[in-house]
PDB file of C-alpha atoms in Angstrom:
ATOM      1  CA  UNK A   1      17.320 -22.326 -15.601  1.00  0.00           C
ATOM      2  CA  UNK A   2      15.975 -23.162 -12.159  1.00  0.00           C
ATOM      3  CA  UNK A   3      13.560 -20.585 -10.697  1.00  0.00           C
ATOM      4  CA  UNK A   4      14.657 -21.251  -7.111  1.00  0.00           C
ATOM      5  CA  UNK A   5      12.329 -21.163  -4.111  1.00  0.00           C
ATOM      6  CA  UNK A   6       8.952 -19.462  -4.324  1.00  0.00           C
ATOM      7  CA  UNK A   7       8.812 -16.132  -2.496  1.00  0.00           C
ATOM      8  CA  UNK A   8       5.375 -14.858  -3.386  1.00  0.00           C
ATOM      9  CA  UNK A   9       1.702 -15.076  -2.477  1.00  0.00           C
ATOM     10  CA  UNK A  10      -1.515 -14.518  -4.454  1.00  0.00           C
ATOM     11  CA  UNK A  11      -4.852 -14.062  -2.673  1.00  0.00           C
ATOM     12  CA  UNK A  12      -8.085 -13.876  -4.644  1.00  0.00           C
ATOM     13  CA  UNK A  13     -10.919 -11.467  -3.904  1.00  0.00           C
ATOM     14  CA  UNK A  14     -13.215 -14.434  -3.272  1.00  0.00           C
ATOM     15  CA  UNK A  15     -10.959 -15.504  -0.375  1.00  0.00           C
ATOM     16  CA  UNK A  16     -11.656 -12.333   1.587  1.00  0.00           C
ATOM     17  CA  UNK A  17     -13.430 -13.278   4.818  1.00  0.00           C
ATOM     18  CA  UNK A  18     -13.205 -10.405   7.315  1.00  0.00           C
ATOM     19  CA  UNK A  19     -13.559 -11.531  10.931  1.00  0.00           C
ATOM     20  CA  UNK A  20     -12.967 -10.104  14.393  1.00  0.00           C
ATOM     21  CA  UNK A  21      -9.186 -10.371  14.904  1.00  0.00           C
ATOM     22  CA  UNK A  22      -7.869 -12.446  17.779  1.00  0.00           C
ATOM     23  CA  UNK A  23      -7.446 -10.285  20.868  1.00  0.00           C
ATOM     24  CA  UNK A  24      -9.926  -7.654  19.743  1.00  0.00           C
ATOM     25  CA  UNK A  25     -13.002  -9.234  21.307  1.00  0.00           C
ATOM     26  CA  UNK A  26     -14.280  -6.715  23.846  1.00  0.00           C
ATOM     27  CA  UNK A  27     -11.901  -4.114  22.451  1.00  0.00           C
ATOM     28  CA  UNK A  28     -13.947  -3.293  19.367  1.00  0.00           C
ATOM     29  CA  UNK A  29     -17.481  -3.235  18.013  1.00  0.00           C
ATOM     30  CA  UNK A  30     -18.511  -3.759  14.403  1.00  0.00           C
ATOM     31  CA  UNK A  31     -14.861  -4.228  13.431  1.00  0.00           C
ATOM     32  CA  UNK A  32     -13.646  -7.010  11.148  1.00  0.00           C
ATOM     33  CA  UNK A  33     -10.403  -7.690   9.353  1.00  0.00           C
ATOM     34  CA  UNK A  34      -9.093  -9.870   6.522  1.00  0.00           C
ATOM     35  CA  UNK A  35      -5.376 -10.441   7.048  1.00  0.00           C
ATOM     36  CA  UNK A  36      -3.994 -11.217   3.605  1.00  0.00           C
ATOM     37  CA  UNK A  37      -0.230 -11.087   4.278  1.00  0.00           C
ATOM     38  CA  UNK A  38       1.466 -11.880   7.589  1.00  0.00           C
ATOM     39  CA  UNK A  39       4.418 -13.757   9.047  1.00  0.00           C
ATOM     40  CA  UNK A  40       2.678 -17.020   8.212  1.00  0.00           C
ATOM     41  CA  UNK A  41       2.978 -16.003   4.538  1.00  0.00           C
ATOM     42  CA  UNK A  42       6.744 -15.741   4.870  1.00  0.00           C
ATOM     43  CA  UNK A  43       6.684 -11.947   5.123  1.00  0.00           C
ATOM     44  CA  UNK A  44       9.106 -10.259   7.511  1.00  0.00           C
ATOM     45  CA  UNK A  45       8.502  -6.597   6.735  1.00  0.00           C
ATOM     46  CA  UNK A  46       4.845  -6.687   5.684  1.00  0.00           C
ATOM     47  CA  UNK A  47       1.512  -7.087   7.371  1.00  0.00           C
ATOM     48  CA  UNK A  48      -1.324  -6.294   4.959  1.00  0.00           C
ATOM     49  CA  UNK A  49      -5.039  -6.419   5.632  1.00  0.00           C
ATOM     50  CA  UNK A  50      -8.401  -5.092   4.498  1.00  0.00           C
ATOM     51  CA  UNK A  51     -10.448  -3.789   7.433  1.00  0.00           C
ATOM     52  CA  UNK A  52     -14.180  -3.104   7.819  1.00  0.00           C
ATOM     53  CA  UNK A  53     -15.916  -0.935  10.432  1.00  0.00           C
ATOM     54  CA  UNK A  54     -19.698  -0.555  10.665  1.00  0.00           C
ATOM     55  CA  UNK A  55     -21.289   2.885  10.936  1.00  0.00           C
ATOM     56  CA  UNK A  56     -21.822   2.561  14.702  1.00  0.00           C
ATOM     57  CA  UNK A  57     -18.606   0.599  15.258  1.00  0.00           C
ATOM     58  CA  UNK A  58     -15.500   1.435  17.240  1.00  0.00           C
ATOM     59  CA  UNK A  59     -11.921   0.299  17.742  1.00  0.00           C
ATOM     60  CA  UNK A  60     -10.412   1.079  21.150  1.00  0.00           C
ATOM     61  CA  UNK A  61      -7.281   3.194  21.502  1.00  0.00           C
ATOM     62  CA  UNK A  62      -4.064   1.269  20.981  1.00  0.00           C
ATOM     63  CA  UNK A  63      -0.436   1.570  19.903  1.00  0.00           C
ATOM     64  CA  UNK A  64       1.767  -0.594  17.677  1.00  0.00           C
ATOM     65  CA  UNK A  65       5.476  -1.307  17.534  1.00  0.00           C
ATOM     66  CA  UNK A  66       5.166  -1.057  13.752  1.00  0.00           C
ATOM     67  CA  UNK A  67       4.360   1.735  11.299  1.00  0.00           C
ATOM     68  CA  UNK A  68       0.842   1.704   9.859  1.00  0.00           C
ATOM     69  CA  UNK A  69      -0.336   3.256   6.599  1.00  0.00           C
ATOM     70  CA  UNK A  70      -3.962   3.252   5.475  1.00  0.00           C
ATOM     71  CA  UNK A  71      -5.953   3.855   2.293  1.00  0.00           C
ATOM     72  CA  UNK A  72      -9.738   4.189   2.447  1.00  0.00           C
ATOM     73  CA  UNK A  73     -11.372   2.007  -0.200  1.00  0.00           C
ATOM     74  CA  UNK A  74     -14.990   2.998   0.428  1.00  0.00           C
ATOM     75  CA  UNK A  75     -17.232   4.741   2.931  1.00  0.00           C
ATOM     76  CA  UNK A  76     -16.047   7.037   5.689  1.00  0.00           C
ATOM     77  CA  UNK A  77     -14.845   6.682   9.259  1.00  0.00           C
ATOM     78  CA  UNK A  78     -13.149   8.690  11.987  1.00  0.00           C
ATOM     79  CA  UNK A  79      -9.536   8.088  12.979  1.00  0.00           C
ATOM     80  CA  UNK A  80      -8.671   9.515  16.405  1.00  0.00           C
ATOM     81  CA  UNK A  81      -5.099  10.426  17.376  1.00  0.00           C
ATOM     82  CA  UNK A  82      -3.625  12.736  20.045  1.00  0.00           C
ATOM     83  CA  UNK A  83      -3.849  15.510  17.412  1.00  0.00           C
ATOM     84  CA  UNK A  84      -7.639  15.120  17.184  1.00  0.00           C
ATOM     85  CA  UNK A  85     -10.158  13.392  14.959  1.00  0.00           C
ATOM     86  CA  UNK A  86      -9.831  12.984  11.216  1.00  0.00           C
ATOM     87  CA  UNK A  87     -12.810  12.153   9.012  1.00  0.00           C
ATOM     88  CA  UNK A  88     -11.429   9.789   6.383  1.00  0.00           C
ATOM     89  CA  UNK A  89     -13.351   9.164   3.166  1.00  0.00           C
ATOM     90  CA  UNK A  90     -12.821   7.016   0.084  1.00  0.00           C
ATOM     91  CA  UNK A  91      -9.553   8.058  -1.553  1.00  0.00           C
ATOM     92  CA  UNK A  92      -7.997   9.393   1.657  1.00  0.00           C
ATOM     93  CA  UNK A  93      -4.765   7.897   2.943  1.00  0.00           C
ATOM     94  CA  UNK A  94      -2.605   8.444   5.968  1.00  0.00           C
ATOM     95  CA  UNK A  95       0.178   7.405   8.290  1.00  0.00           C
ATOM     96  CA  UNK A  96       0.177   6.304  11.932  1.00  0.00           C
ATOM     97  CA  UNK A  97       3.814   6.325  13.130  1.00  0.00           C
ATOM     98  CA  UNK A  98       5.235   3.765  15.556  1.00  0.00           C
ATOM     99  CA  UNK A  99       3.911   4.225  19.094  1.00  0.00           C
ATOM    100  CA  UNK A 100       1.241   6.842  18.270  1.00  0.00           C
ATOM    101  CA  UNK A 101      -2.088   6.111  20.042  1.00  0.00           C
ATOM    102  CA  UNK A 102      -5.060   5.854  17.702  1.00  0.00           C
ATOM    103  CA  UNK A 103      -8.648   4.626  17.602  1.00  0.00           C
ATOM    104  CA  UNK A 104     -11.470   4.334  15.079  1.00  0.00           C
ATOM    105  CA  UNK A 105     -15.118   5.397  15.154  1.00  0.00           C
ATOM    106  CA  UNK A 106     -17.818   4.684  12.591  1.00  0.00           C
ATOM    107  CA  UNK A 107     -19.323   7.610  10.704  1.00  0.00           C
ATOM    108  CA  UNK A 108     -22.171   7.728   8.206  1.00  0.00           C
ATOM    109  CA  UNK A 109     -21.915   4.176   6.949  1.00  0.00           C
ATOM    110  CA  UNK A 110     -19.610   1.199   6.684  1.00  0.00           C
ATOM    111  CA  UNK A 111     -15.988   2.106   6.008  1.00  0.00           C
ATOM    112  CA  UNK A 112     -13.469  -0.241   4.413  1.00  0.00           C
ATOM    113  CA  UNK A 113      -9.746   0.431   4.259  1.00  0.00           C
ATOM    114  CA  UNK A 114      -6.479  -1.227   3.246  1.00  0.00           C
ATOM    115  CA  UNK A 115      -3.896  -1.340   6.012  1.00  0.00           C
ATOM    116  CA  UNK A 116      -0.148  -1.799   5.635  1.00  0.00           C
ATOM    117  CA  UNK A 117       2.031  -2.602   8.659  1.00  0.00           C
ATOM    118  CA  UNK A 118       5.832  -2.468   8.649  1.00  0.00           C
ATOM    119  CA  UNK A 119       7.585  -4.447   9.922  1.00  0.00           C
ATOM    120  CA  UNK A 120       5.030  -7.225  10.126  1.00  0.00           C
ATOM    121  CA  UNK A 121       3.278  -7.901  13.455  1.00  0.00           C
ATOM    122  CA  UNK A 122       4.512 -10.937  15.399  1.00  0.00           C
ATOM    123  CA  UNK A 123       2.081 -13.364  16.993  1.00  0.00           C
ATOM    124  CA  UNK A 124       4.559 -14.260  19.711  1.00  0.00           C
ATOM    125  CA  UNK A 125       4.440 -10.630  20.896  1.00  0.00           C
ATOM    126  CA  UNK A 126       0.666 -10.336  20.868  1.00  0.00           C
ATOM    127  CA  UNK A 127       0.558  -8.854  17.406  1.00  0.00           C
ATOM    128  CA  UNK A 128       2.883  -6.065  18.582  1.00  0.00           C
ATOM    129  CA  UNK A 129      -0.164  -4.120  19.783  1.00  0.00           C
ATOM    130  CA  UNK A 130      -0.955  -2.691  23.218  1.00  0.00           C
ATOM    131  CA  UNK A 131      -4.176  -1.028  24.350  1.00  0.00           C
ATOM    132  CA  UNK A 132      -3.927   2.406  25.960  1.00  0.00           C
ATOM    133  CA  UNK A 133      -6.321   4.783  27.778  1.00  0.00           C
ATOM    134  CA  UNK A 134      -9.133   6.249  25.644  1.00  0.00           C
ATOM    135  CA  UNK A 135      -8.386   9.265  23.482  1.00  0.00           C
ATOM    136  CA  UNK A 136     -10.491  12.431  23.879  1.00  0.00           C
ATOM    137  CA  UNK A 137     -13.555  12.383  21.655  1.00  0.00           C
ATOM    138  CA  UNK A 138     -13.228  15.355  19.326  1.00  0.00           C
ATOM    139  CA  UNK A 139     -14.848  16.763  16.257  1.00  0.00           C
ATOM    140  CA  UNK A 140     -13.512  15.101  13.128  1.00  0.00           C
ATOM    141  CA  UNK A 141     -12.091  17.315  10.389  1.00  0.00           C
ATOM    142  CA  UNK A 142     -11.889  16.107   6.784  1.00  0.00           C
ATOM    143  CA  UNK A 143      -8.505  15.806   5.092  1.00  0.00           C
ATOM    144  CA  UNK A 144      -7.410  19.184   3.708  1.00  0.00           C
ATOM    145  CA  UNK A 145      -4.427  18.621   1.437  1.00  0.00           C
ATOM    146  CA  UNK A 146      -3.885  22.390   1.091  1.00  0.00           C
ATOM    147  CA  UNK A 147      -3.494  23.003   4.825  1.00  0.00           C
ATOM    148  CA  UNK A 148       0.256  23.202   5.674  1.00  0.00           C
ATOM    149  CA  UNK A 149      -0.563  21.864   9.141  1.00  0.00           C
ATOM    150  CA  UNK A 150      -1.639  18.574   7.593  1.00  0.00           C
ATOM    151  CA  UNK A 151       1.351  16.318   8.257  1.00  0.00           C
ATOM    152  CA  UNK A 152       0.063  12.740   7.993  1.00  0.00           C
ATOM    153  CA  UNK A 153      -2.787  12.570   5.470  1.00  0.00           C
ATOM    154  CA  UNK A 154      -3.541  12.961   1.776  1.00  0.00           C
ATOM    155  CA  UNK A 155      -6.119  12.221  -0.880  1.00  0.00           C
ATOM    156  CA  UNK A 156      -5.946  10.598  -4.299  1.00  0.00           C
ATOM    157  CA  UNK A 157      -8.444  10.117  -7.129  1.00  0.00           C
ATOM    158  CA  UNK A 158      -8.042   7.963 -10.254  1.00  0.00           C
ATOM    159  CA  UNK A 159      -7.782  11.082 -12.414  1.00  0.00           C
ATOM    160  CA  UNK A 160      -4.730  12.167 -10.418  1.00  0.00           C
ATOM    161  CA  UNK A 161      -2.849   9.632 -12.565  1.00  0.00           C
ATOM    162  CA  UNK A 162      -3.857  11.381 -15.808  1.00  0.00           C
ATOM    163  CA  UNK A 163      -0.880  13.086 -17.457  1.00  0.00           C
ATOM    164  CA  UNK A 164      -2.967  15.948 -18.871  1.00  0.00           C
ATOM    165  CA  UNK A 165      -4.482  16.843 -15.500  1.00  0.00           C
ATOM    166  CA  UNK A 166      -1.301  17.620 -13.566  1.00  0.00           C
ATOM    167  CA  UNK A 167      -1.937  21.366 -13.304  1.00  0.00           C
ATOM    168  CA  UNK A 168      -1.677  23.210 -10.009  1.00  0.00           C
ATOM    169  CA  UNK A 169      -5.250  24.446 -10.355  1.00  0.00           C
ATOM    170  CA  UNK A 170      -6.681  20.957 -10.765  1.00  0.00           C
ATOM    171  CA  UNK A 171      -4.484  19.377  -8.111  1.00  0.00           C
ATOM    172  CA  UNK A 172      -5.377  22.165  -5.632  1.00  0.00           C
ATOM    173  CA  UNK A 173      -1.955  21.937  -3.945  1.00  0.00           C
ATOM    174  CA  UNK A 174       1.356  23.686  -4.407  1.00  0.00           C
ATOM    175  CA  UNK A 175       3.495  22.107  -7.102  1.00  0.00           C
ATOM    176  CA  UNK A 176       6.106  19.866  -5.478  1.00  0.00           C
ATOM    177  CA  UNK A 177       7.341  16.289  -5.452  1.00  0.00           C
ATOM    178  CA  UNK A 178       4.216  15.563  -3.427  1.00  0.00           C
ATOM    179  CA  UNK A 179       2.197  16.106  -6.630  1.00  0.00           C
ATOM    180  CA  UNK A 180       4.748  14.715  -9.117  1.00  0.00           C
ATOM    181  CA  UNK A 181       3.703  11.945 -11.499  1.00  0.00           C
ATOM    182  CA  UNK A 182       6.221   9.365 -12.698  1.00  0.00           C
ATOM    183  CA  UNK A 183       5.512   8.174 -16.258  1.00  0.00           C
ATOM    184  CA  UNK A 184       7.391   5.436 -18.136  1.00  0.00           C
ATOM    185  CA  UNK A 185       6.724   2.438 -20.409  1.00  0.00           C
ATOM    186  CA  UNK A 186       2.937   2.906 -20.357  1.00  0.00           C
ATOM    187  CA  UNK A 187       3.019   3.090 -16.548  1.00  0.00           C
ATOM    188  CA  UNK A 188       2.139   5.997 -14.259  1.00  0.00           C
ATOM    189  CA  UNK A 189       3.022   6.114 -10.555  1.00  0.00           C
ATOM    190  CA  UNK A 190       1.748   8.548  -7.928  1.00  0.00           C
ATOM    191  CA  UNK A 191       3.445   8.542  -4.530  1.00  0.00           C
ATOM    192  CA  UNK A 192       1.175   8.647  -1.495  1.00  0.00           C
ATOM    193  CA  UNK A 193       3.027   7.793   1.729  1.00  0.00           C
ATOM    194  CA  UNK A 194       6.798   8.137   2.011  1.00  0.00           C
ATOM    195  CA  UNK A 195       9.367  10.081   4.036  1.00  0.00           C
ATOM    196  CA  UNK A 196       7.793  13.356   2.958  1.00  0.00           C
ATOM    197  CA  UNK A 197       4.695  12.358   4.946  1.00  0.00           C
ATOM    198  CA  UNK A 198       6.828  11.060   7.818  1.00  0.00           C
ATOM    199  CA  UNK A 199       7.033   7.353   6.985  1.00  0.00           C
ATOM    200  CA  UNK A 200      10.293   5.636   7.916  1.00  0.00           C
ATOM    201  CA  UNK A 201       9.665   1.938   7.342  1.00  0.00           C
ATOM    202  CA  UNK A 202       7.412   1.669   4.279  1.00  0.00           C
ATOM    203  CA  UNK A 203       5.960   3.418   1.239  1.00  0.00           C
ATOM    204  CA  UNK A 204       2.486   3.414  -0.328  1.00  0.00           C
ATOM    205  CA  UNK A 205       1.632   4.589  -3.839  1.00  0.00           C
ATOM    206  CA  UNK A 206      -0.821   4.193  -6.736  1.00  0.00           C
ATOM    207  CA  UNK A 207       0.108   2.511 -10.028  1.00  0.00           C
ATOM    208  CA  UNK A 208      -1.709   2.603 -13.368  1.00  0.00           C
ATOM    209  CA  UNK A 209      -0.896   0.669 -16.555  1.00  0.00           C
ATOM    210  CA  UNK A 210      -2.187   1.774 -19.930  1.00  0.00           C
ATOM    211  CA  UNK A 211      -3.049  -0.986 -22.441  1.00  0.00           C
ATOM    212  CA  UNK A 212       0.285  -2.432 -23.521  1.00  0.00           C
ATOM    213  CA  UNK A 213       2.062  -1.148 -20.410  1.00  0.00           C
ATOM    214  CA  UNK A 214       4.770  -3.509 -19.239  1.00  0.00           C
ATOM    215  CA  UNK A 215       7.372  -3.898 -16.493  1.00  0.00           C
ATOM    216  CA  UNK A 216       9.976  -6.517 -17.340  1.00  0.00           C
ATOM    217  CA  UNK A 217      11.162  -9.226 -14.967  1.00  0.00           C
ATOM    218  CA  UNK A 218      12.950  -7.775 -11.950  1.00  0.00           C
ATOM    219  CA  UNK A 219      13.342  -8.121  -8.204  1.00  0.00           C
ATOM    220  CA  UNK A 220      14.017  -5.881  -5.193  1.00  0.00           C
ATOM    221  CA  UNK A 221      15.842  -5.852  -1.854  1.00  0.00           C
ATOM    222  CA  UNK A 222      12.457  -5.242  -0.173  1.00  0.00           C
ATOM    223  CA  UNK A 223       8.940  -6.709  -0.062  1.00  0.00           C
ATOM    224  CA  UNK A 224       6.046  -5.442  -2.188  1.00  0.00           C
ATOM    225  CA  UNK A 225       2.273  -5.859  -1.949  1.00  0.00           C
ATOM    226  CA  UNK A 226      -0.241  -5.138  -4.720  1.00  0.00           C
ATOM    227  CA  UNK A 227      -4.010  -4.697  -4.226  1.00  0.00           C
ATOM    228  CA  UNK A 228      -5.770  -4.539  -7.602  1.00  0.00           C
ATOM    229  CA  UNK A 229      -8.429  -1.815  -7.647  1.00  0.00           C
ATOM    230  CA  UNK A 230      -9.497  -1.696 -11.281  1.00  0.00           C
ATOM    231  CA  UNK A 231      -9.000  -3.740 -14.452  1.00  0.00           C
ATOM    232  CA  UNK A 232      -6.903  -6.843 -15.085  1.00  0.00           C
ATOM    233  CA  UNK A 233      -3.164  -7.421 -15.321  1.00  0.00           C
ATOM    234  CA  UNK A 234      -0.991 -10.360 -16.311  1.00  0.00           C
ATOM    235  CA  UNK A 235       1.569 -10.949 -13.572  1.00  0.00           C
ATOM    236  CA  UNK A 236       4.453 -13.369 -13.120  1.00  0.00           C
ATOM    237  CA  UNK A 237       6.026 -14.235  -9.767  1.00  0.00           C
ATOM    238  CA  UNK A 238       8.876 -16.727  -9.471  1.00  0.00           C
ATOM    239  CA  UNK A 239       8.069 -18.001 -12.975  1.00  0.00           C
ATOM    240  CA  UNK A 240       4.357 -18.613 -12.205  1.00  0.00           C
ATOM    241  CA  UNK A 241       1.758 -16.692 -14.250  1.00  0.00           C
ATOM    242  CA  UNK A 242      -1.454 -15.163 -12.909  1.00  0.00           C
ATOM    243  CA  UNK A 243      -4.273 -12.980 -14.179  1.00  0.00           C
ATOM    244  CA  UNK A 244      -5.022 -10.546 -11.362  1.00  0.00           C
ATOM    245  CA  UNK A 245      -8.375  -8.765 -11.216  1.00  0.00           C
ATOM    246  CA  UNK A 246     -10.028  -6.122  -9.035  1.00  0.00           C
ATOM    247  CA  UNK A 247      -9.998  -7.252  -5.406  1.00  0.00           C
ATOM    248  CA  UNK A 248      -7.106  -9.685  -5.871  1.00  0.00           C
ATOM    249  CA  UNK A 249      -3.926  -9.209  -3.888  1.00  0.00           C
ATOM    250  CA  UNK A 250      -0.344 -10.333  -4.426  1.00  0.00           C
ATOM    251  CA  UNK A 251       2.817 -10.154  -2.347  1.00  0.00           C
ATOM    252  CA  UNK A 252       6.408 -10.480  -3.578  1.00  0.00           C
ATOM    253  CA  UNK A 253       9.215 -11.131  -1.110  1.00  0.00           C
ATOM    254  CA  UNK A 254      12.855 -10.112  -1.376  1.00  0.00           C
ATOM    255  CA  UNK A 255      14.411 -11.814  -4.391  1.00  0.00           C
ATOM    256  CA  UNK A 256      11.096 -12.747  -6.020  1.00  0.00           C
ATOM    257  CA  UNK A 257      11.504 -12.097  -9.747  1.00  0.00           C
ATOM    258  CA  UNK A 258       8.278 -10.557 -10.988  1.00  0.00           C
ATOM    259  CA  UNK A 259       6.828  -8.571 -13.882  1.00  0.00           C
ATOM    260  CA  UNK A 260       3.534  -7.146 -15.146  1.00  0.00           C
ATOM    261  CA  UNK A 261       1.812  -6.623 -18.484  1.00  0.00           C
ATOM    262  CA  UNK A 262      -1.537  -5.058 -19.306  1.00  0.00           C
ATOM    263  CA  UNK A 263      -2.779  -6.704 -22.513  1.00  0.00           C
ATOM    264  CA  UNK A 264      -5.742  -4.310 -22.635  1.00  0.00           C
ATOM    265  CA  UNK A 265      -8.130  -3.104 -23.749  1.00  0.00           C
ATOM    266  CA  UNK A 266      -8.714  -1.121 -20.534  1.00  0.00           C
ATOM    267  CA  UNK A 267      -6.433   0.346 -17.918  1.00  0.00           C
ATOM    268  CA  UNK A 268      -5.422  -1.435 -14.741  1.00  0.00           C
ATOM    269  CA  UNK A 269      -4.846   0.368 -11.437  1.00  0.00           C
ATOM    270  CA  UNK A 270      -3.572  -0.914  -8.119  1.00  0.00           C
ATOM    271  CA  UNK A 271      -2.399   0.138  -4.656  1.00  0.00           C
ATOM    272  CA  UNK A 272       1.216  -0.825  -3.981  1.00  0.00           C
ATOM    273  CA  UNK A 273       3.358  -0.884  -0.852  1.00  0.00           C
ATOM    274  CA  UNK A 274       7.042  -1.471  -0.176  1.00  0.00           C
ATOM    275  CA  UNK A 275       8.857  -2.382   3.037  1.00  0.00           C
ATOM    276  CA  UNK A 276      11.479  -1.572   4.062  1.00  0.00           C
ATOM    277  CA  UNK A 277      11.767   1.695   2.146  1.00  0.00           C
ATOM    278  CA  UNK A 278      13.831   1.388  -1.051  1.00  0.00           C
ATOM    279  CA  UNK A 279      17.540   2.273  -0.900  1.00  0.00           C
ATOM    280  CA  UNK A 280      18.802   5.381  -2.678  1.00  0.00           C
ATOM    281  CA  UNK A 281      20.291   3.206  -5.460  1.00  0.00           C
ATOM    282  CA  UNK A 282      19.866  -0.312  -6.837  1.00  0.00           C
ATOM    283  CA  UNK A 283      16.266  -0.742  -5.712  1.00  0.00           C
ATOM    284  CA  UNK A 284      15.496  -2.554  -9.014  1.00  0.00           C
ATOM    285  CA  UNK A 285      17.460  -5.481 -10.433  1.00  0.00           C
ATOM    286  CA  UNK A 286      16.224  -6.146 -13.981  1.00  0.00           C
ATOM    287  CA  UNK A 287      16.915  -9.582 -15.406  1.00  0.00           C
ATOM    288  CA  UNK A 288      17.368  -8.160 -18.917  1.00  0.00           C
ATOM    289  CA  UNK A 289      20.244  -5.902 -17.841  1.00  0.00           C
ATOM    290  CA  UNK A 290      22.286  -8.753 -16.396  1.00  0.00           C
ATOM    291  CA  UNK A 291      21.416 -11.019 -19.331  1.00  0.00           C
ATOM    292  CA  UNK A 292      22.783  -8.270 -21.563  1.00  0.00           C
ATOM    293  CA  UNK A 293      26.021  -8.090 -19.569  1.00  0.00           C
ATOM    294  CA  UNK A 294      26.347 -11.869 -19.792  1.00  0.00           C
ATOM    295  CA  UNK A 295      26.081 -11.598 -23.605  1.00  0.00           C
ATOM    296  CA  UNK A 296      28.621  -8.757 -23.739  1.00  0.00           C
ATOM    297  CA  UNK A 297      31.098 -10.676 -21.627  1.00  0.00           C
ATOM    298  CA  UNK A 298      30.601 -13.747 -23.760  1.00  0.00           C
ATOM    299  CA  UNK A 299      31.219 -11.760 -26.939  1.00  0.00           C
ATOM    300  CA  UNK A 300      34.358 -10.298 -25.410  1.00  0.00           C
ATOM    301  CA  UNK A 301      35.580 -13.679 -24.284  1.00  0.00           C
ATOM    302  CA  UNK A 302      35.092 -12.881 -20.640  1.00  0.00           C
ATOM    303  CA  UNK A 303      31.990 -15.022 -20.064  1.00  0.00           C
TER     304      UNK A 303
END
């Protein structure tokens, strides 16, 4: 059976070459960016990058016509918004809604974060970014997941994906869907950014596969991006096979049939995004289900 056109992208960790983005000269200091997925990749709903800011660096105040979600990979930095400064550390994540002014400041060392943009920025509109007047410099508060006033930020640790550690005392937050863990087929999923945090155009979550964990071939009516954080996973996209390792990144477009398998012996964990947000139903289309129907119809004489 023909696989059809390729609708995926794989970028290796060795390809990462952060550089000052076009248009940011004079608007930033100590700021570099590796754009891994953009409109040149065929993506319509996804812009995905890994950003670096030095300890004394800065990124001037600006706004986007897209939604931006972030996950801090290492170090710590300050994100300024009209609501004040937020000290973001490794494991913190957050949301910057469309049109909200924000800026970055270095703090205590180099900070590196993954950045998801939805829909994807367009070069013909200057990257869909406009610079705005400076934001007030304010003291930066760390993310407090227990504070009910915290509307845009959260924190996740690898052990948050452990089934036996999902107690309210350990999680330090009120039990809710915000702390729920989805477990199936050797796979655990922990939601990070979705409508509950105010996102409208994308989602961000953490995925972990136990040895032997598998997701069969399927596709979606939205785009997905995967940044491998730990371990190795066998992945297929449009019939092509890859071994993805820590630091590698993959993107699957709408209609790209893909699947994953962790052959072991260790776990594999990755950051995943989706854009647009999944529909209420039929967000997964598994090949095996429709192959089964084809067999049933054939057996009934209706094939």
